[in-house]
CSV table of C-alpha atoms and ligand atoms in Angstrom, one decimal:
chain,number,residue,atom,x,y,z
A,1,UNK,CA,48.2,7.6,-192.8
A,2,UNK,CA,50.9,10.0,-193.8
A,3,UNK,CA,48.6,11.9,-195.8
A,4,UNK,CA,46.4,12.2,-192.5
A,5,UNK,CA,49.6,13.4,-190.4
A,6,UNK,CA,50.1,15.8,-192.9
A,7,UNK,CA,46.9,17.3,-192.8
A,8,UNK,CA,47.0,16.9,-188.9
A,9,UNK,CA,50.5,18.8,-189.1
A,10,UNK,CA,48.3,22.0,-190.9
A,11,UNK,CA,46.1,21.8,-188.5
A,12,UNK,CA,48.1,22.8,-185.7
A,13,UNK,CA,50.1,25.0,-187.7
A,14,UNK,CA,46.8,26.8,-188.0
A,15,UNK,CA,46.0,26.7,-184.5
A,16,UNK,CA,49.7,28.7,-183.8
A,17,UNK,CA,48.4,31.2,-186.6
A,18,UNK,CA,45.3,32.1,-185.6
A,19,UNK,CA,45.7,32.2,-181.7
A,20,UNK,CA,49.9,32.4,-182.1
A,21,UNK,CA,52.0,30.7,-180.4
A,22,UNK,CA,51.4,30.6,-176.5
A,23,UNK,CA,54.0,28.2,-175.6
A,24,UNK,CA,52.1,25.8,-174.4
A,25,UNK,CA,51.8,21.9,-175.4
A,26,UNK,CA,49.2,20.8,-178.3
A,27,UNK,CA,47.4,17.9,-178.5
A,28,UNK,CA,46.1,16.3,-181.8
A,29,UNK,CA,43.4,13.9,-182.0
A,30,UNK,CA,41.6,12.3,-184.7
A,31,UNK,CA,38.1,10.9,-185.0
A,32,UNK,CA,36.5,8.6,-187.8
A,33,UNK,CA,33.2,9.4,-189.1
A,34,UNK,CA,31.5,5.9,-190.3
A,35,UNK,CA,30.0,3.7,-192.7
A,36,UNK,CA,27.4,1.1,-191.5
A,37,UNK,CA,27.0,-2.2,-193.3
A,38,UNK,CA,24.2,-3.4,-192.1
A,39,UNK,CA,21.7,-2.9,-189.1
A,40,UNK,CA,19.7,-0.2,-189.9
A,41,UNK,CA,17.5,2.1,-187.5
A,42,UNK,CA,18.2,-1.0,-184.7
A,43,UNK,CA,20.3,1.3,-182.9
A,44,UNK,CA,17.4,3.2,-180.7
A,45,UNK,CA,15.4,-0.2,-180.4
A,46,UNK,CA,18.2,-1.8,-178.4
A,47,UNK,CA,19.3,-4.0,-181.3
A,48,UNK,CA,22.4,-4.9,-183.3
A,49,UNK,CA,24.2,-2.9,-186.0
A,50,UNK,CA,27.8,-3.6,-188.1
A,51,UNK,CA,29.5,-0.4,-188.7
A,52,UNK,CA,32.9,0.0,-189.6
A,53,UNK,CA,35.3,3.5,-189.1
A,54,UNK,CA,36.2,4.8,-191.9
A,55,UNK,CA,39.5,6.8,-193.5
A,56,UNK,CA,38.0,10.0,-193.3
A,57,UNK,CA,38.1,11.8,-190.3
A,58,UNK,CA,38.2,14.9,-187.9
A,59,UNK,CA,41.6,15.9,-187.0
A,60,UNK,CA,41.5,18.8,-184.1
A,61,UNK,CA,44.5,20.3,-182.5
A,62,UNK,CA,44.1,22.4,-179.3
A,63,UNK,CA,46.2,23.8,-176.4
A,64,UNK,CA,45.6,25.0,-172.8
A,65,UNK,CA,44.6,28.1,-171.4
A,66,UNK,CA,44.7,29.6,-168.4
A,67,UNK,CA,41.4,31.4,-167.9
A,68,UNK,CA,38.2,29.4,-168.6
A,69,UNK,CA,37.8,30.8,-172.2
A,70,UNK,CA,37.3,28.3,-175.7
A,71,UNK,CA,38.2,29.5,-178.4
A,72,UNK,CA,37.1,27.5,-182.2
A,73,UNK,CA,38.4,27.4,-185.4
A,74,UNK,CA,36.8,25.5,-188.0
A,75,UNK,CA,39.1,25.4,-190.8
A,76,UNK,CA,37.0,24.3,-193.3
A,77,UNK,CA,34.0,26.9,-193.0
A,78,UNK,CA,37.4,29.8,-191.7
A,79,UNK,CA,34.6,30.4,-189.0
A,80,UNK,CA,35.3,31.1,-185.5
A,81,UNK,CA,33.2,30.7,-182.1
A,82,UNK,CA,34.2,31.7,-178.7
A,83,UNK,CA,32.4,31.0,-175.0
A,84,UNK,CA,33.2,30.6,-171.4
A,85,UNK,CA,33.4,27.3,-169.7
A,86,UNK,CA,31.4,28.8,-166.9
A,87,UNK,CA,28.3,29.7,-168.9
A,88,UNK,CA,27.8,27.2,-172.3
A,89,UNK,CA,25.3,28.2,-174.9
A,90,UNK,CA,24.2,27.4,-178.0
A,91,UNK,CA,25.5,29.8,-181.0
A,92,UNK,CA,23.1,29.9,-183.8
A,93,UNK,CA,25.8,32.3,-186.0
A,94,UNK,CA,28.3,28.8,-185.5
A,95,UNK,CA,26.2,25.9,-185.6
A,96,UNK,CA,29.1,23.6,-186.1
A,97,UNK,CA,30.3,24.8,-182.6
A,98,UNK,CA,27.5,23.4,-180.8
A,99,UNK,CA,29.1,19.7,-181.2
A,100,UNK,CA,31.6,20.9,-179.1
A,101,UNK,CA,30.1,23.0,-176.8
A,102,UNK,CA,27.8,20.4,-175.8
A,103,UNK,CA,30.9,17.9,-175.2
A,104,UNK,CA,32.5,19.8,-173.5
A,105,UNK,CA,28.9,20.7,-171.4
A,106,UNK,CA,28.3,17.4,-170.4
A,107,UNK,CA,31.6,16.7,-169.5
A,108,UNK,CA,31.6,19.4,-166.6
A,109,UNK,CA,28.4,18.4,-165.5
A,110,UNK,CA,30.0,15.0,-165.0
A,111,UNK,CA,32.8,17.1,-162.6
A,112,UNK,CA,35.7,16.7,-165.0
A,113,UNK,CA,38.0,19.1,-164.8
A,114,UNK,CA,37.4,20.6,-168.4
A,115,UNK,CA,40.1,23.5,-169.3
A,116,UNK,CA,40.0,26.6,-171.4
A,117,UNK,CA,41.4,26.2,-174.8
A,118,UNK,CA,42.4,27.6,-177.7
A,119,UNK,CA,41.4,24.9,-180.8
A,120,UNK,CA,41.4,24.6,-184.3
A,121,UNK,CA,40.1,21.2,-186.6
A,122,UNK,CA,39.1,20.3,-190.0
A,123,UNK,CA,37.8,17.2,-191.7
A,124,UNK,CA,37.0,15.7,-194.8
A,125,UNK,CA,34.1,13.4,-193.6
A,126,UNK,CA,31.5,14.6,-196.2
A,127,UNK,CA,29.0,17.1,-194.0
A,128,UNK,CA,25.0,15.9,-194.3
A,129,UNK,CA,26.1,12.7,-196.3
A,130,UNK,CA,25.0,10.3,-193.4
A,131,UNK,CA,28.7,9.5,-192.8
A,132,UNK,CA,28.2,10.8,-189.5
A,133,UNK,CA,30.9,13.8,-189.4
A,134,UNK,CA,28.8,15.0,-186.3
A,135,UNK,CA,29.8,11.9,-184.1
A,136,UNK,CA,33.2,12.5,-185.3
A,137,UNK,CA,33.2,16.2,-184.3
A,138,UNK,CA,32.0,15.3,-181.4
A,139,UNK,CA,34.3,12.2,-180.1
A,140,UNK,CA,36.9,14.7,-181.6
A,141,UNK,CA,35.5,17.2,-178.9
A,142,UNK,CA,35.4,14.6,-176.1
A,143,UNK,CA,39.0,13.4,-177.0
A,144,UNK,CA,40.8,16.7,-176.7
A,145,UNK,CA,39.2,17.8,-173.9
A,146,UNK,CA,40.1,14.7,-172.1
A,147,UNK,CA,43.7,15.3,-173.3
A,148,UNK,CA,44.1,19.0,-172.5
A,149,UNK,CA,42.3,18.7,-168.8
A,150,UNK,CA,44.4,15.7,-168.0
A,151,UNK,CA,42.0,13.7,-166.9
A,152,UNK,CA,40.7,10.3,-167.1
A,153,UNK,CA,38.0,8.8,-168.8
A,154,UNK,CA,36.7,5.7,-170.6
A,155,UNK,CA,36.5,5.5,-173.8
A,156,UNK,CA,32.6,4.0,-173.3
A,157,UNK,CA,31.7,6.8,-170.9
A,158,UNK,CA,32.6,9.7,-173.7
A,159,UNK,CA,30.9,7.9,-176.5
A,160,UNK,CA,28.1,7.9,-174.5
A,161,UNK,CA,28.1,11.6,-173.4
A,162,UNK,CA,28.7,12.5,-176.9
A,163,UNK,CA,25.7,10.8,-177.9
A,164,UNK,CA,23.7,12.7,-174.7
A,165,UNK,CA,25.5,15.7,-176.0
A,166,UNK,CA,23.8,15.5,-179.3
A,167,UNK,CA,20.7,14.3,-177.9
A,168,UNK,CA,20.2,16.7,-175.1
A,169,UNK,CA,22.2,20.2,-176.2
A,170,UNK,CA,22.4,19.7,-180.2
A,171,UNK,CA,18.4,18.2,-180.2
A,172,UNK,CA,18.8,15.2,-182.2
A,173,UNK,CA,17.8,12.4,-181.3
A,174,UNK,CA,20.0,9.9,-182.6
A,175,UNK,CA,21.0,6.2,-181.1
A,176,UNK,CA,24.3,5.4,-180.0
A,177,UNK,CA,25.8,3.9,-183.1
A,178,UNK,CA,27.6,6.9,-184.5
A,179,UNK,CA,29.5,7.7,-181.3
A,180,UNK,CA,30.2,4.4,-180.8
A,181,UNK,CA,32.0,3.2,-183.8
A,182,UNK,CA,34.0,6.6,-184.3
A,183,UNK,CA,35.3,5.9,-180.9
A,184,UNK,CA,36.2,2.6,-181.0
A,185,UNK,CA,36.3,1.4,-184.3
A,186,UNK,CA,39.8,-0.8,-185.2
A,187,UNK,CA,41.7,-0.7,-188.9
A,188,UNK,CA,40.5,-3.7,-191.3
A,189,UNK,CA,37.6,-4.8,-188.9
A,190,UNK,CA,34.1,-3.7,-188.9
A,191,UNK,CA,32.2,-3.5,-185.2
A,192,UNK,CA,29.4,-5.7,-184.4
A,193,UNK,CA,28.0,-3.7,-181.3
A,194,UNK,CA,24.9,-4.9,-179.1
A,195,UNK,CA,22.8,-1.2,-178.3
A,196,UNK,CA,21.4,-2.8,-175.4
A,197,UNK,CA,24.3,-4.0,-172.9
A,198,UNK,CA,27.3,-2.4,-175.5
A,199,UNK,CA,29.2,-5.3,-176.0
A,200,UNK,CA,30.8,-5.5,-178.6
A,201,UNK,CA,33.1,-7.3,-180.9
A,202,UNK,CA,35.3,-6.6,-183.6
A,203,UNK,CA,34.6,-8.5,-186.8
A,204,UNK,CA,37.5,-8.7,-189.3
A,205,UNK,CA,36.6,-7.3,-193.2
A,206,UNK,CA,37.7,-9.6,-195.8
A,207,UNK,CA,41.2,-8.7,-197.1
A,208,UNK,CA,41.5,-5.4,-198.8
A,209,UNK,CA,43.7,-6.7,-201.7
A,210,UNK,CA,40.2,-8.8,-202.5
A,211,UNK,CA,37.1,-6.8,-201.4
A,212,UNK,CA,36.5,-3.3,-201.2
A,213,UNK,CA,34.0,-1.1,-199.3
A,214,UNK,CA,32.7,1.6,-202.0
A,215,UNK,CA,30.6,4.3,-200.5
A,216,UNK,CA,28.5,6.4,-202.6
A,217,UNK,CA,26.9,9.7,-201.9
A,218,UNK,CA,23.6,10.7,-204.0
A,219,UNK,CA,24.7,14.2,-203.1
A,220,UNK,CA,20.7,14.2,-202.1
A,221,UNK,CA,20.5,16.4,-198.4
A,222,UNK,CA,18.6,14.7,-195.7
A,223,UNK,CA,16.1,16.9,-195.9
A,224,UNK,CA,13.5,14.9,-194.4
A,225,UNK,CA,15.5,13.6,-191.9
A,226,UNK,CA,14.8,14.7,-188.2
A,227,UNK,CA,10.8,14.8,-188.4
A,228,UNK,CA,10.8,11.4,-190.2
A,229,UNK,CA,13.3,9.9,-188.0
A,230,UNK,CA,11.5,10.6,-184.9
A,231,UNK,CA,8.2,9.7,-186.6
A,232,UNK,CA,10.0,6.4,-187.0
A,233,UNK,CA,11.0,6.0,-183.6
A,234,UNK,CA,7.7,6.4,-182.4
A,235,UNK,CA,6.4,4.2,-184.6
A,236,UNK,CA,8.7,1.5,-183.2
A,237,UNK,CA,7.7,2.3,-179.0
A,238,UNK,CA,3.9,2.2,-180.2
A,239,UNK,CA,4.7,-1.1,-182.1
A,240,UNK,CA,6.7,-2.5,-178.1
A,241,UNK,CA,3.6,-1.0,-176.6
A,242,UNK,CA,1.3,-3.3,-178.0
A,243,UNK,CA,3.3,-6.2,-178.6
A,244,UNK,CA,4.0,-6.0,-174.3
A,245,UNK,CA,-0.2,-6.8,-174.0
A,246,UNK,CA,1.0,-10.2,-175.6
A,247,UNK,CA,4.5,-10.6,-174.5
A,248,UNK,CA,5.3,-9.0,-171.4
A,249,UNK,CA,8.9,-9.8,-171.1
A,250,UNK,CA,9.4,-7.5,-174.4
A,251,UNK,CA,11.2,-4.3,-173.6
A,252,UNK,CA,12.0,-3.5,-177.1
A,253,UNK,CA,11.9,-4.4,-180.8
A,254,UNK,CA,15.1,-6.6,-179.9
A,255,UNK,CA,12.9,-8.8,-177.5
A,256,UNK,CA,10.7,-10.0,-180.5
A,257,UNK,CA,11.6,-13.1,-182.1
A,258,UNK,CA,10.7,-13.4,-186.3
A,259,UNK,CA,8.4,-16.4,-184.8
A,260,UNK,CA,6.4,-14.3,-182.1
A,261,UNK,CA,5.7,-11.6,-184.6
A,262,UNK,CA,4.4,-13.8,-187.3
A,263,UNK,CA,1.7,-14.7,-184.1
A,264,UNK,CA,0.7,-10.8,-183.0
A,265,UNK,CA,2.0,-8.7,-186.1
A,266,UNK,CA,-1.9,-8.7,-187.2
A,267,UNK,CA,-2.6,-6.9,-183.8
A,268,UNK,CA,-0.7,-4.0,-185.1
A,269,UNK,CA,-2.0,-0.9,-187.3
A,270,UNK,CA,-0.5,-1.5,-190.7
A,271,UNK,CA,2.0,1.2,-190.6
A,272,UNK,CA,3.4,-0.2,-187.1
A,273,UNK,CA,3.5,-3.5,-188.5
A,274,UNK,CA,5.6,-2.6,-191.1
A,275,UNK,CA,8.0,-0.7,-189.1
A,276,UNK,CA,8.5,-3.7,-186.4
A,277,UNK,CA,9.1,-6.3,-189.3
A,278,UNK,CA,11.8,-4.5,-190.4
A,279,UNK,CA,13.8,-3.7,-187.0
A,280,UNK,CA,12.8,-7.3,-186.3
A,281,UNK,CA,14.2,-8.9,-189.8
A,282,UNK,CA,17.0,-6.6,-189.6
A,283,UNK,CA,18.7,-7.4,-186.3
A,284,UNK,CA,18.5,-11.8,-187.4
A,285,UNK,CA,20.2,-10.2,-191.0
A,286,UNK,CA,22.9,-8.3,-188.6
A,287,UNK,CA,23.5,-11.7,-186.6
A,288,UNK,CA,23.6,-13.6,-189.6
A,289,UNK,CA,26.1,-10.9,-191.6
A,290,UNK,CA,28.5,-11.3,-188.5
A,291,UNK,CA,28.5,-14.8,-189.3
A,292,UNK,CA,28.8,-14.8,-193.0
A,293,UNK,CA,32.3,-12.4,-192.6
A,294,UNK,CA,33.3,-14.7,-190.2
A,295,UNK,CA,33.3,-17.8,-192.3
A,296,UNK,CA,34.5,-15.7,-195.5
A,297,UNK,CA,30.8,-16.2,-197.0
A,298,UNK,CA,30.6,-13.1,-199.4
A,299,UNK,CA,27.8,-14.1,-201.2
A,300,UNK,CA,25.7,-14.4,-198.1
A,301,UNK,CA,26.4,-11.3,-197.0
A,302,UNK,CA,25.7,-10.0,-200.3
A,303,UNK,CA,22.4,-10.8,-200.4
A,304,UNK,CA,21.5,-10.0,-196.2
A,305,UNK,CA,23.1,-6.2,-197.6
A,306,UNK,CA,20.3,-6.9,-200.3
A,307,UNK,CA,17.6,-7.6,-197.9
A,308,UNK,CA,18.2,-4.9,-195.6
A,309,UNK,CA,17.9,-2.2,-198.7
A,310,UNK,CA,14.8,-3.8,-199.7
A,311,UNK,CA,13.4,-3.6,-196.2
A,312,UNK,CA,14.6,-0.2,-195.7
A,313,UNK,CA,12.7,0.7,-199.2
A,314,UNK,CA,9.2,-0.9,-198.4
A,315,UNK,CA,8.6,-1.3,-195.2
A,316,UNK,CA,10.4,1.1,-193.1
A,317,UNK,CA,10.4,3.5,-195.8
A,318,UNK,CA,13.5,5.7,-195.3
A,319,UNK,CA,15.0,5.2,-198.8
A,320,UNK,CA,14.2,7.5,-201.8
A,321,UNK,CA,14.6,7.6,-205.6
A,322,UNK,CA,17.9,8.7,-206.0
A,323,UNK,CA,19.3,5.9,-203.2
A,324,UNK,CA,17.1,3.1,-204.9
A,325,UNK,CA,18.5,3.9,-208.1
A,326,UNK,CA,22.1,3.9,-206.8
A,327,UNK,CA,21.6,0.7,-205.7
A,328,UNK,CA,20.1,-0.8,-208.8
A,329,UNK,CA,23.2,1.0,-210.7
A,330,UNK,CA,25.1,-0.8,-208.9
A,331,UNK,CA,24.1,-4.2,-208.9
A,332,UNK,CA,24.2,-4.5,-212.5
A,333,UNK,CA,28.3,-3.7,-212.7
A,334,UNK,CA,30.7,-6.3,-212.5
A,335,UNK,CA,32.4,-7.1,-209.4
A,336,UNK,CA,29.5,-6.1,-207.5
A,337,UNK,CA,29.2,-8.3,-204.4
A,338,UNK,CA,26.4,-6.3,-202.4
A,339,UNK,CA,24.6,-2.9,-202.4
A,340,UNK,CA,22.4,-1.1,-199.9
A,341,UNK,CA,21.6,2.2,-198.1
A,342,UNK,CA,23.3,3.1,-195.2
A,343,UNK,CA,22.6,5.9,-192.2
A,344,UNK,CA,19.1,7.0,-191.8
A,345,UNK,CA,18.1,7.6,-194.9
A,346,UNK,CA,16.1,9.8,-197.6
A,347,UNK,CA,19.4,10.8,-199.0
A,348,UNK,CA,22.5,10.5,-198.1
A,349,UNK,CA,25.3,7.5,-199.3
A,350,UNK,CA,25.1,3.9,-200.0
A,351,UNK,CA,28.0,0.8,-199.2
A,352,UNK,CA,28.8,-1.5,-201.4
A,353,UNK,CA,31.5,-4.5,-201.2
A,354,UNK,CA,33.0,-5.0,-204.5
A,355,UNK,CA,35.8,-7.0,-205.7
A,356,UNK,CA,39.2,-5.1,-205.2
A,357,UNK,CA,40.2,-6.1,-208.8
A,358,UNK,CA,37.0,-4.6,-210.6
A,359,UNK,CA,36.7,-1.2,-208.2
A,360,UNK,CA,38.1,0.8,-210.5
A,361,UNK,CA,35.7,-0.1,-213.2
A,362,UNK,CA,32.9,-0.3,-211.2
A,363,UNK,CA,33.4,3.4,-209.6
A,364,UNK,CA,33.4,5.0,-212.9
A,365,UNK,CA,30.7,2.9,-214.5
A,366,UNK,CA,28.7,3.8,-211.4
A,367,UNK,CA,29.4,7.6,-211.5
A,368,UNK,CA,28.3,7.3,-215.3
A,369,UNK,CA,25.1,5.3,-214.7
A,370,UNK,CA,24.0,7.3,-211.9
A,371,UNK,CA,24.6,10.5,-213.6
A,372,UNK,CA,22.5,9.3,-216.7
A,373,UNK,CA,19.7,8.7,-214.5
A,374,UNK,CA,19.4,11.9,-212.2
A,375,UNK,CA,22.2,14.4,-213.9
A,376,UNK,CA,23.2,14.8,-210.4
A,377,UNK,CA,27.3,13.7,-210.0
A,378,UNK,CA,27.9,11.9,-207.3
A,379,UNK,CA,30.9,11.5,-205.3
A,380,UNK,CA,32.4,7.9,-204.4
A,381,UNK,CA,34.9,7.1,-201.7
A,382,UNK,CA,36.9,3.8,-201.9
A,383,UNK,CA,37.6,3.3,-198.2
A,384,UNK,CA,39.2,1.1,-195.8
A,385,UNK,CA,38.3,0.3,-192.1
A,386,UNK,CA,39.9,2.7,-189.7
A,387,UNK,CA,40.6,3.2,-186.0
A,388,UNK,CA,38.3,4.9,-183.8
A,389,UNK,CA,39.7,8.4,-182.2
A,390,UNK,CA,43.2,8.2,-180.9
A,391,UNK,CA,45.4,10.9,-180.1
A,392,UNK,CA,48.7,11.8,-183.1
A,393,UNK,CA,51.8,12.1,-182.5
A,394,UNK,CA,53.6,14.4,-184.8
B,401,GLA,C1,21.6,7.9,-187.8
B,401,GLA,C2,21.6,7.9,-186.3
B,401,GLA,C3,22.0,6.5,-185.8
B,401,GLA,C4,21.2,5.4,-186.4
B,401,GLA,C5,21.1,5.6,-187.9
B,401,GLA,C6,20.2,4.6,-188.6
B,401,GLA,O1,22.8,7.8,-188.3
B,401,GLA,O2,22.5,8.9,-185.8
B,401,GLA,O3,22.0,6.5,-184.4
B,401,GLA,O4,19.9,5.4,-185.8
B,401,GLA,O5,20.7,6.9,-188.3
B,401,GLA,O6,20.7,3.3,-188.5
């Protein structure tokens, strides 16, 4: 915490530098990117998912102006990216500006009174790890905005126009998840969230003087990511498509029970089949995880976080070499409690839960191992559960 007021304190300091000092009030927000334990690609097929915020975050600082110009400063990259709230477009030269833009779109088409700013951020939520530092950037975006036009809005509503922002202006088409749990995660719980009516309820972690969440990036880009992902989604509306000729109350994957697919799954093509059996395995393991944290049942949820990577790995296919072997590294050490891929895949970080007492061991071992295998060096964040975007007081 003080190190993240610190950093927040540069930021705003570099806000007055670049655009000087106008006077006016500054707001500083913070938003969490995220790790997800369990529930993978159940997002977009109306089903469960367990993410938890994490302790690395955007922190953005921004004050009014009086005309309807935005003007960006990202930090990290020293770029800058201007616009006027009366005509906003995408800006190929700043990519990283089109999180905000399309926040800050979305939230005028909604009516809200959206000011000009001047607005400076930077983060150290690892960029293209799956640790989603867009939904941060975004919720970041939302946050500020809010602040700085004075107006009111739930916290529900923005996550959800940050995820049409990315959707609709940025052009990925991501679930709700990201958004969700950077807006309204809570410190020391993990989020179990329902995609279909977003309910939700917070699910405390075990106690971080025992267990500790170790995330662990191949370094491997998600190349594949976009094409495959939508391939995957497809996949999963063909798979409703033909399951509704059987079961016509099924509006999604979520609507299937394990039972009813065991009766239709060979009515499927084999690819579909796979697909559905994992979204279908892997909203009961996301049910069942909620339930093993509640009751303090680490080894159960060890082996669900098992499950899920295997699943991932054979039958929805989004895992790759260097993920599988981080995995396998990982299981081997001692302290281990549980090991799996998280975010969408084909590169990208995995979560473990390891005992507190052996995390020290087991992050260098696993740096070692994993180095042997690929000569890549990955990086590994020991991190604790955080809360969702809030506005700092400095
Ligand atoms: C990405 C998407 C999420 C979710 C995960 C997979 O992170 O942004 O909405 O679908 O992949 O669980």
């Amino acid at each position: 915490m003080a190190n993240m007021l610190e950093r927040a304190k540069l930021v705003r300091d570099k806000l007055w530098e670049v655009f000087g000092d106008s006077g006016q009030p500054v707001e500083v927000v913070k938003a969490p990117g995220r790790v997800n334990l369990i529930g993978e690609h159940t997002d977009y097929n109306d089903g469960f998912v367990l993410p938890m915020a994490v302790d690395r975050e955007i922190i953005m600082a921004a004050s009014p102006r009086d005309d309807h110009q935005v003007h960006l400063y990202a930090v990290d990259v020293d770029g800058k990216s201007s616009f006027s709230l009366d005509r906003i477009e995408k800006d190929p030269q700043a990519a990283w500006s089109n999180y905000i833009r399309g926040v800050l779109l979305l939230l005028q088409e909604r009516g809200l009174p959206v000011r000009g700013m001047n607005c400076a951020f930077s983060g150290d939520v690892p960029l293209a790890a799956g640790m989603s530092s867009s939904a941060a950037l975004e919720m970041a975006s939302g946050l500020t905005a809010r602040l700085v036009g004075q107006f009111e809005i739930d916290m529900v509503d923005l996550i959800k126009i940050a995820q049409a922002a990315e959707n609709t202006f940025v052009g990925v088409n991501c679930g709700i998840m990201d958004q969700f749990i950077s807006g309204l995660g809570k410190k020391g719980h993990a989020l179990f969230l329902d995609c279909r009516s977003l309910g939700y309820e917070l699910v405390p972690l075990p106690p971080t003087d025992q267990y500790k969440i170790v995330i662990a990036n191949t370094m491997v880009k998600r190349g594949l990511v976009d094409s495959a992902y939508n391939e995957r989604r497809s996949q999963c509306e063909k798979g409703v498509e033909i399951l509704q000729q059987y079961l016509p109350q099924v509006k999604a994957l979520r609507d299937v029970t394990v039972a009813d697919f065991a009766k239709y799954k060979d009515k499927l093509p084999g690819i579909v089949a796979k697909r559905c059996e994992h979204i279908i395995a892997e909203n009961q393991r996301v049910l069942d995880s909620v339930q093993a944290l509640r009751t303090g049942d680490i080894e159960r949820f060890g082996l669900l976080m098992k499950a899920s990577h295997e699943s991932l790995r054979d039958l929805y296919e989004v895992s790759c070499e260097e993920l599988d072997l981080m995995v396998e590294a990982a299981r081997e050490l001692e302290g281990s409690c549980g090991a799996r891929m998280t975010g969408a895949g084909f590169g990208g970080c995995t979560v473990n839960l390891v005992k507190a007492d052996a995390v020290e061991a087991f992050v260098g071992s696993l740096r070692e191992a994993y180095a042997r295998k690929t000569g890549i060096s990955p990086e590994l964040y020991v991190c604790e559960a955080e809360d969702g975007a809030k506005r700092l007081a400095l």
